[in-house]
Short mmCIF file of C-alpha atoms in Angstrom, two decimals:
data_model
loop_
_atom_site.label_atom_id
_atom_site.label_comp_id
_atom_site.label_asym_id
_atom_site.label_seq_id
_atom_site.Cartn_x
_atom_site.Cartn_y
_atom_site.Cartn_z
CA UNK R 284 37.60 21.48 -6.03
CA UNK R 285 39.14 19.21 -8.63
CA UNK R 286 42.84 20.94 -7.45
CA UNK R 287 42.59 20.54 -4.07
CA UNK R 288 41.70 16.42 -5.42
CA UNK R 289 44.46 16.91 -7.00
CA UNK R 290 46.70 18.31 -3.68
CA UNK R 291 45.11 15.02 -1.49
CA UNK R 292 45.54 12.07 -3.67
CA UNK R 293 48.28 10.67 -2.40
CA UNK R 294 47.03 9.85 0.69
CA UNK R 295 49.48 11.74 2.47
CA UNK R 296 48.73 14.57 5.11
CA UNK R 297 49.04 18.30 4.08
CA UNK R 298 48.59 21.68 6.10
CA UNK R 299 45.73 23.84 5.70
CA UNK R 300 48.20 26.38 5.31
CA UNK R 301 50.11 24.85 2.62
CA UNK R 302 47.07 23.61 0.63
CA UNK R 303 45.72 27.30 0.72
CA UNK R 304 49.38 28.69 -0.43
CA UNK R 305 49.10 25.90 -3.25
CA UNK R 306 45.85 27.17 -4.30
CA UNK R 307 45.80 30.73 -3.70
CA UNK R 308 43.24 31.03 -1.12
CA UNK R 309 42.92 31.38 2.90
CA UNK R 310 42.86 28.17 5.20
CA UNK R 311 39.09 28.95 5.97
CA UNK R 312 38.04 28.39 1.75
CA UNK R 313 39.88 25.02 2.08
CA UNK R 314 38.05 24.49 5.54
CA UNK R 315 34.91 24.99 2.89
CA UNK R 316 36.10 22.89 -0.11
CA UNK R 317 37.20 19.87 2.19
CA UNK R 318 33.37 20.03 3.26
CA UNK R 319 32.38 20.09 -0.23
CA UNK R 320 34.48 17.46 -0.72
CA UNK R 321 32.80 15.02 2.01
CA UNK R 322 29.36 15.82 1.42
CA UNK R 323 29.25 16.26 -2.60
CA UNK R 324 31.75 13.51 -3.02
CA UNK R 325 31.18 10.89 -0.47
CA UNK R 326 34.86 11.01 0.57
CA UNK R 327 36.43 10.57 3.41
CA UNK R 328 38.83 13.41 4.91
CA UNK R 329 40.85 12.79 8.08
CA UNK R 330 41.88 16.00 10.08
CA UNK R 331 44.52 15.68 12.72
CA UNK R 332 45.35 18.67 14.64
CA UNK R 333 49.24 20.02 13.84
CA UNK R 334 49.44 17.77 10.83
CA UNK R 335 46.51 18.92 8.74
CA UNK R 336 43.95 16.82 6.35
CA UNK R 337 44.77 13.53 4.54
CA UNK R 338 42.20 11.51 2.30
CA UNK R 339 41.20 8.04 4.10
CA UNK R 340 43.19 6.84 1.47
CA UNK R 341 44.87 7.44 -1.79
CA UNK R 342 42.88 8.03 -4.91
CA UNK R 343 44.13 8.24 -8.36
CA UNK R 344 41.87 9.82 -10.64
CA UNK R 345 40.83 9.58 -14.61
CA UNK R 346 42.89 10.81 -17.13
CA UNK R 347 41.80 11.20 -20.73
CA UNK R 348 45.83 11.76 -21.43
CA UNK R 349 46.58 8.91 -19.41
CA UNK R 350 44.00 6.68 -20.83
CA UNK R 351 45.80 8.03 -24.52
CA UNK R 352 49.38 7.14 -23.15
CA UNK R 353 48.23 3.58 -22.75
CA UNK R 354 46.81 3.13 -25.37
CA UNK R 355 48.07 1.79 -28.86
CA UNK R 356 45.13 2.94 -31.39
CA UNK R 357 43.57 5.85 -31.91
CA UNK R 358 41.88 6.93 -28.84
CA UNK R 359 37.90 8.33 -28.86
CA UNK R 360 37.10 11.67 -27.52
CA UNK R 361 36.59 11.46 -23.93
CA UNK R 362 34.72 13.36 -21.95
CA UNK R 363 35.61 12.72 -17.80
CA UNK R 364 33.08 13.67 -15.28
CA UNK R 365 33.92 14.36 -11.49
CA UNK R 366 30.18 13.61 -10.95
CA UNK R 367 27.02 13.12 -12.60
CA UNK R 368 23.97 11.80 -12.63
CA UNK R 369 24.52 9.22 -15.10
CA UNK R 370 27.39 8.36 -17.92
CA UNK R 371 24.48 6.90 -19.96
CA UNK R 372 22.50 9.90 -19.06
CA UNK R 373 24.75 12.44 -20.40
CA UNK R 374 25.87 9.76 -23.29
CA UNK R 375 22.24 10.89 -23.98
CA UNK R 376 22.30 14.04 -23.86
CA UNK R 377 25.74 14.57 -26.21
CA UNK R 378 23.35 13.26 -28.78
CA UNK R 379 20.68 15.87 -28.73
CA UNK R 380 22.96 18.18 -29.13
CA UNK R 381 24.31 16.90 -31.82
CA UNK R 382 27.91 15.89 -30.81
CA UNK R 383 29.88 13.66 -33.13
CA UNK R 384 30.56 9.62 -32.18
CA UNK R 385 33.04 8.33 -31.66
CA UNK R 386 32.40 10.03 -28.02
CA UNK R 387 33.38 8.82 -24.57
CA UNK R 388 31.71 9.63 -21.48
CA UNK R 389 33.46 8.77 -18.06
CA UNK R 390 33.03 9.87 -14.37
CA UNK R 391 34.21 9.49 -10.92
CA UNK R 392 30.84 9.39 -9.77
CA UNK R 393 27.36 9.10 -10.67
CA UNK R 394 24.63 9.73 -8.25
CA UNK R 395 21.91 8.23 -10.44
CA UNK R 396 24.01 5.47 -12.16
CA UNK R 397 21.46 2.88 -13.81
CA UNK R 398 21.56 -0.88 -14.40
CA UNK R 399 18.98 -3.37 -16.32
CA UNK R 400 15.41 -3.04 -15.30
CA UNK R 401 15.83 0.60 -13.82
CA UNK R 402 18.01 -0.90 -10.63
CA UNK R 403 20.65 1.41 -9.39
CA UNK R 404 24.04 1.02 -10.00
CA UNK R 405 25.85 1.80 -6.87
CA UNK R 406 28.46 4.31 -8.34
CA UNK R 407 31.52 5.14 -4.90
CA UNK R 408 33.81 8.77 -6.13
CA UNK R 409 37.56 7.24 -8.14
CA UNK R 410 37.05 3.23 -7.41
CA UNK R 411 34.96 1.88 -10.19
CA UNK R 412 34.53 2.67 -14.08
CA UNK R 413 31.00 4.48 -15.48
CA UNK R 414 31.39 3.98 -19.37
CA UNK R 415 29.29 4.95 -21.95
CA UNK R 416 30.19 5.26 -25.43
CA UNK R 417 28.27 6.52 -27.91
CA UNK R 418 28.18 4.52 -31.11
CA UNK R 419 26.40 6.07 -34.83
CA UNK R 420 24.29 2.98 -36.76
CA UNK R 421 24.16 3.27 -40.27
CA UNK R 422 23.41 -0.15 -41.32
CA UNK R 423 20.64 -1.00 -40.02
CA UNK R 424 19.41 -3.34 -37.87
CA UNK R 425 21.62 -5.92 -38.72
CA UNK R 426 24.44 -4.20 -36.18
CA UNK R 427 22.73 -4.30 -33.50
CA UNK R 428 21.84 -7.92 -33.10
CA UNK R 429 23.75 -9.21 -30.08
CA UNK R 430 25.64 -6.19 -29.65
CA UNK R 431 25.52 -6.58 -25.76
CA UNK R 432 26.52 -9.77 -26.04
CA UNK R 433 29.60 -8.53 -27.69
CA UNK R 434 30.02 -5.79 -25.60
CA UNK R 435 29.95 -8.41 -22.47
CA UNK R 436 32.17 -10.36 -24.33
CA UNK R 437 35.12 -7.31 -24.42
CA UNK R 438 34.84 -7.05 -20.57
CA UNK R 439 35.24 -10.28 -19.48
CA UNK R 440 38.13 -10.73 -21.58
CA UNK R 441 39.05 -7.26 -20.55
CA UNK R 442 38.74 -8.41 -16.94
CA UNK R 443 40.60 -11.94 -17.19
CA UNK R 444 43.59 -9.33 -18.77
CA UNK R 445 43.67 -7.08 -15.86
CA UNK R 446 43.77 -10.46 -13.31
CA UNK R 447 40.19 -11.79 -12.93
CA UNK R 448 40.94 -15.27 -14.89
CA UNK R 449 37.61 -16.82 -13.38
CA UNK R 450 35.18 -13.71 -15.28
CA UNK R 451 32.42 -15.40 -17.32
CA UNK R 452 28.94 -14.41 -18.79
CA UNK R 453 25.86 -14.40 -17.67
CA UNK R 454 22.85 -13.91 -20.04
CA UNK R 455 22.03 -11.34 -21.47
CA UNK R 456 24.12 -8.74 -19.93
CA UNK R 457 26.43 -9.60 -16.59
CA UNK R 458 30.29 -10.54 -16.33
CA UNK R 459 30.14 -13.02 -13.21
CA UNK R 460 33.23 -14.36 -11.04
CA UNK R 461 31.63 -17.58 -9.70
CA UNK R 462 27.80 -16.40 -8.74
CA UNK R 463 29.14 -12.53 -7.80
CA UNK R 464 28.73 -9.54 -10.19
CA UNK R 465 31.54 -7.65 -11.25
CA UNK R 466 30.42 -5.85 -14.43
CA UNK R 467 27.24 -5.17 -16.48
CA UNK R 468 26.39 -3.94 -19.51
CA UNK R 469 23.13 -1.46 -20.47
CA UNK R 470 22.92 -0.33 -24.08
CA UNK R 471 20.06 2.06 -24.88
CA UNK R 472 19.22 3.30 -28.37
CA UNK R 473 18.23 6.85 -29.77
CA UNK R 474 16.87 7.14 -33.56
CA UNK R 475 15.73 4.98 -35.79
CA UNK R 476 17.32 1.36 -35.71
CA UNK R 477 16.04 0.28 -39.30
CA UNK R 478 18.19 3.28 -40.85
CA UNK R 479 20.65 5.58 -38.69
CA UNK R 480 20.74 5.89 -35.12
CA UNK R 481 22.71 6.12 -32.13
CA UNK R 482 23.17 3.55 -29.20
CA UNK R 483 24.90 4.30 -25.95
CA UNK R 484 27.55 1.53 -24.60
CA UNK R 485 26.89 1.73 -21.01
CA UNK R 486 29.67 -0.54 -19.25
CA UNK R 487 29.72 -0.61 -15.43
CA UNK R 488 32.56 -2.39 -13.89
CA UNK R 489 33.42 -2.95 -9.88
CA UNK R 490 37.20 -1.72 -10.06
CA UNK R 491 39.25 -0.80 -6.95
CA UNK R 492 35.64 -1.22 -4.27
CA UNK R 493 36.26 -3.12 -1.67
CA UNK R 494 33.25 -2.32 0.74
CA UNK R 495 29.84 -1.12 0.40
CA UNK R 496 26.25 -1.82 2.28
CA UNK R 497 24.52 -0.64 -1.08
CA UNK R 498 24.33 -3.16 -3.27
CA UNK R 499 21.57 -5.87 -3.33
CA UNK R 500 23.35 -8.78 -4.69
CA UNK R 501 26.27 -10.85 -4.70
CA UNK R 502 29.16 -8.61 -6.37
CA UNK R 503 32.96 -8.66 -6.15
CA UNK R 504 35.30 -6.18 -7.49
CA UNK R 505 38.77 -6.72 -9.92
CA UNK R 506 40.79 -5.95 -6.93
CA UNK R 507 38.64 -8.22 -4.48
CA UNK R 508 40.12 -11.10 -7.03
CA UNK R 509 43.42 -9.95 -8.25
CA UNK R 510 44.33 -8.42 -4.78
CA UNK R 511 45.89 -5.21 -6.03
CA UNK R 512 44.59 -1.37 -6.61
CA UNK R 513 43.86 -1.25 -10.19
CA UNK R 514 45.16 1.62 -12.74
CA UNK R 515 41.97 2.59 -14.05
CA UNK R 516 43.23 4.50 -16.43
CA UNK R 517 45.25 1.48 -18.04
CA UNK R 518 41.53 -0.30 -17.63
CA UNK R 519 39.83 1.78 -20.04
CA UNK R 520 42.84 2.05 -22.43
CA UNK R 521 42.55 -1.80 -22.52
CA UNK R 522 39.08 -2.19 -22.44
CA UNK R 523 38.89 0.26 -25.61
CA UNK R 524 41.01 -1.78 -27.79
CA UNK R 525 39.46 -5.00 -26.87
CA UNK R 526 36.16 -3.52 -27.71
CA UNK R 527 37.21 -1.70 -30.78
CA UNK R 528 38.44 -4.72 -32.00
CA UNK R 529 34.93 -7.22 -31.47
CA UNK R 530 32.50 -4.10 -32.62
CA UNK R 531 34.27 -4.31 -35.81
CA UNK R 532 34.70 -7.65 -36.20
CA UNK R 533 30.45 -7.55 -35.24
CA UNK R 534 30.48 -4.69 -37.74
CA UNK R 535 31.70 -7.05 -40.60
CA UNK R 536 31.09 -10.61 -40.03
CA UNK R 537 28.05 -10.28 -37.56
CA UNK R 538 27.00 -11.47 -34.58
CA UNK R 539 26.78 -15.12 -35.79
CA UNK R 540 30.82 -15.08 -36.28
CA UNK R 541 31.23 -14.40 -32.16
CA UNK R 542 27.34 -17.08 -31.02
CA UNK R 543 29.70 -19.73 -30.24
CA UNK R 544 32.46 -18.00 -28.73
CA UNK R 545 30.37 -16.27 -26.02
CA UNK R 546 28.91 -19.44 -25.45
CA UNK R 547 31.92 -20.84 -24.80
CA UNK R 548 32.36 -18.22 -21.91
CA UNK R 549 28.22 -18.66 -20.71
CA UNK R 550 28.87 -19.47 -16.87
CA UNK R 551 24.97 -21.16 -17.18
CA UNK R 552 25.45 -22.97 -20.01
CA UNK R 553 23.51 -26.61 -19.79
CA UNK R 554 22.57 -25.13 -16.14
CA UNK R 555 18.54 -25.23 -14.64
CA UNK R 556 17.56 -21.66 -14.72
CA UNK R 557 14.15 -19.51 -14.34
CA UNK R 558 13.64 -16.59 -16.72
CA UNK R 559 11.16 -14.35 -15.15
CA UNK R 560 9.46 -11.50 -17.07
CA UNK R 561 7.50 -9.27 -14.52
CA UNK R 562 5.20 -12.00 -12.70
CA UNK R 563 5.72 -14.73 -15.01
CA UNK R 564 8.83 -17.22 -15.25
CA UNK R 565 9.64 -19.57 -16.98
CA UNK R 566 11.85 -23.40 -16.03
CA UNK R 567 14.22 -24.56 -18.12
CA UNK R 568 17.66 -25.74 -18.95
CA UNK R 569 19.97 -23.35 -21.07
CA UNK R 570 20.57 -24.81 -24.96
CA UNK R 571 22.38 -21.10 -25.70
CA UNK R 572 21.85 -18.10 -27.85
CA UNK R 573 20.72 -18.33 -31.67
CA UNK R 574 22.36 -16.19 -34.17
CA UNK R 575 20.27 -13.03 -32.88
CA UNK R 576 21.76 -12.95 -29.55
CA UNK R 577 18.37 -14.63 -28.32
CA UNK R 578 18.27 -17.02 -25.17
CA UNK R 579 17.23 -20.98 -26.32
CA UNK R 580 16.01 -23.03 -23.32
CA UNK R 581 14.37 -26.62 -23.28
CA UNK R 582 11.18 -26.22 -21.73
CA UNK R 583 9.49 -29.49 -21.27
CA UNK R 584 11.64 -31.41 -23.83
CA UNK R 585 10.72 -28.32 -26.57
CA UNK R 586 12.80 -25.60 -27.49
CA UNK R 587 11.86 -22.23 -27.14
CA UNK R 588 13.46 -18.81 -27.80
CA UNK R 589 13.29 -15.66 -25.55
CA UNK R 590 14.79 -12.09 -25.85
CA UNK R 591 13.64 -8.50 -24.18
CA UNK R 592 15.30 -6.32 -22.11
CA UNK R 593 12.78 -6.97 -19.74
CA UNK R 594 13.91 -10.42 -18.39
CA UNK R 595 15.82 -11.73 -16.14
CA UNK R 596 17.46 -15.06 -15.68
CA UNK R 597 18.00 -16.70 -12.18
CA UNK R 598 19.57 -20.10 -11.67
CA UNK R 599 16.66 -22.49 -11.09
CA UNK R 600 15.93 -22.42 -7.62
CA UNK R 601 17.61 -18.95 -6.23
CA UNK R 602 15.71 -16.84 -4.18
#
């Protein structure tokens, strides 16, 4: 199936003849795949009598050599997906079987992609990026204190690279243009965090998507804002270094060298906000993080401290 992808990428029609020449097969197994295509995939195949079958539109697909090419370091291993459930998911399982990190897990597609507080991340086949790398711990618990505050932090500059100047943060895991999502961030942790274990980088990030009815909140996409398709591929080779460069700069100075940069970048910084854990919230006006990666707030004139990956912070008065 990942051939004929290959065949239909650009966009551009092609005879059921010549696609089952191409791939050595008789016009009635591409009849098949194109249905497998549609119904596994979610695409979108157009078929015109006398001209043959075209994609909806172009697609241009993930590339671990590609991905290489751009980039200037050494790359990680990548693994590339055409679907799955989850990049975190598998991230997951790589670990259990013992495979070494450094590791990179990407896809096309997830069909049971995850954000914060179990919500789905809506996951469309070749527009967006599912990222997960997995990450081995050996010092402790020291390098994981605001590690997905640093991990935001790559992103949005990431982003404001690749033509979204107006990304910002959101605490404790979002990259926000204005009040609309464009990327989050879900790290989940496997082992013991006082000695060795392993953590999973989980990056989602609204690429090339320009429609969808699935989503539940605001969101906007990198080509939404910089109103051009997006290289993907170029993307991830950025988004590597950037983030290669702040988890070892974390890594050796700590989170306390980046608290008042991603402050500096908080969208609801000195803003009204609720933080609301299950039932309960909480009013207050955002002071910042402490050195932990925590959330400070002025409650009632006193200053209180709040962290979990259980909560969730509104702007004061949002439904």
């Amino acid at each position: 199936m990942s051939t004929l992808l290959e065949l239909l990428k650009d966009g551009r029609f092609h005879s059921g003849q010549a696609l089952g020449e191409a791939l050595g097969v008789s016009r009635s197994a591409i009849w098949k795949q194109l249905q497998l295509l549609e119904a596994e995939l979610g695409l979108v195949v157009h078929k015109v009598r006398g001209r043959g079958y075209q994609l909806a539109s172009p697609i241009a697909l993930l590339s671990s050599s590609d991905i290489t090419q751009h980039s200037s370091n050494e790359a990680w291993c990548i693994q590339i997906h055409d679907s799955i459930d989850s990049t975190n998911a598998e991230a997951l399982r790589s670990i259990e079987r013992g495979t070494p990190a450094p590791l990179l897990v990407l896809a096309e597609r997830q069909t049971a992609g995850r954000g914060r507080r179990g919500r789905k991340w809506v996951s469309p086949f070749a527009e967006n990026i599912y990222y997960s790398l997995v990450l081995r711990i050996e010092r402790g618990m020291r390098q994981l204190e605001g590690l997905s505050l640093v991990v935001g932090l790559a992103v949005m500059h990431t982003l404001k690279e690749c033509g979204v100047p107006g990304a910002g943060l959101k605490w404790p895991n979002d990259v926000l243009v204005g009040q609309k999502k464009i990327a989050g961030v879900l790290l989940e942790l496997v082992g013991d965090p006082a000695d060795v274990c392993h953590v999973v980088l989980g990056i989602g990030i609204n690429v090339n998507m320009k429609l969808t009815e699935e989503v539940d909140q605001e969101w906007t996409s990198v080509r939404l804002q910089s109103g051009k398709l997006i290289d993907r591929n170029y993307l991830i080779a950025r988004l590597n270094e950037v983030l290669a460069g702040y988890l070892e700069r974390h890594r050796s100075e700590g989170f306390a060298a980046i608290q008042e940069e991603w402050e500096r970048h908080h969208l609801w910084q000195g803003r009204s906000v609720s933080l609301i854990a299950g039932a309960h919230s909480v009013i207050g006006t955002v002071l910042g993080i402490d050195r932990q990666g925590a959330l400070r707030l002025s409650v009632a004139g006193e200053e209180k401290v709040f962290s979990g990956g259980e909560l969730s912070l509104r702007l004061h008065g949002e439904s």
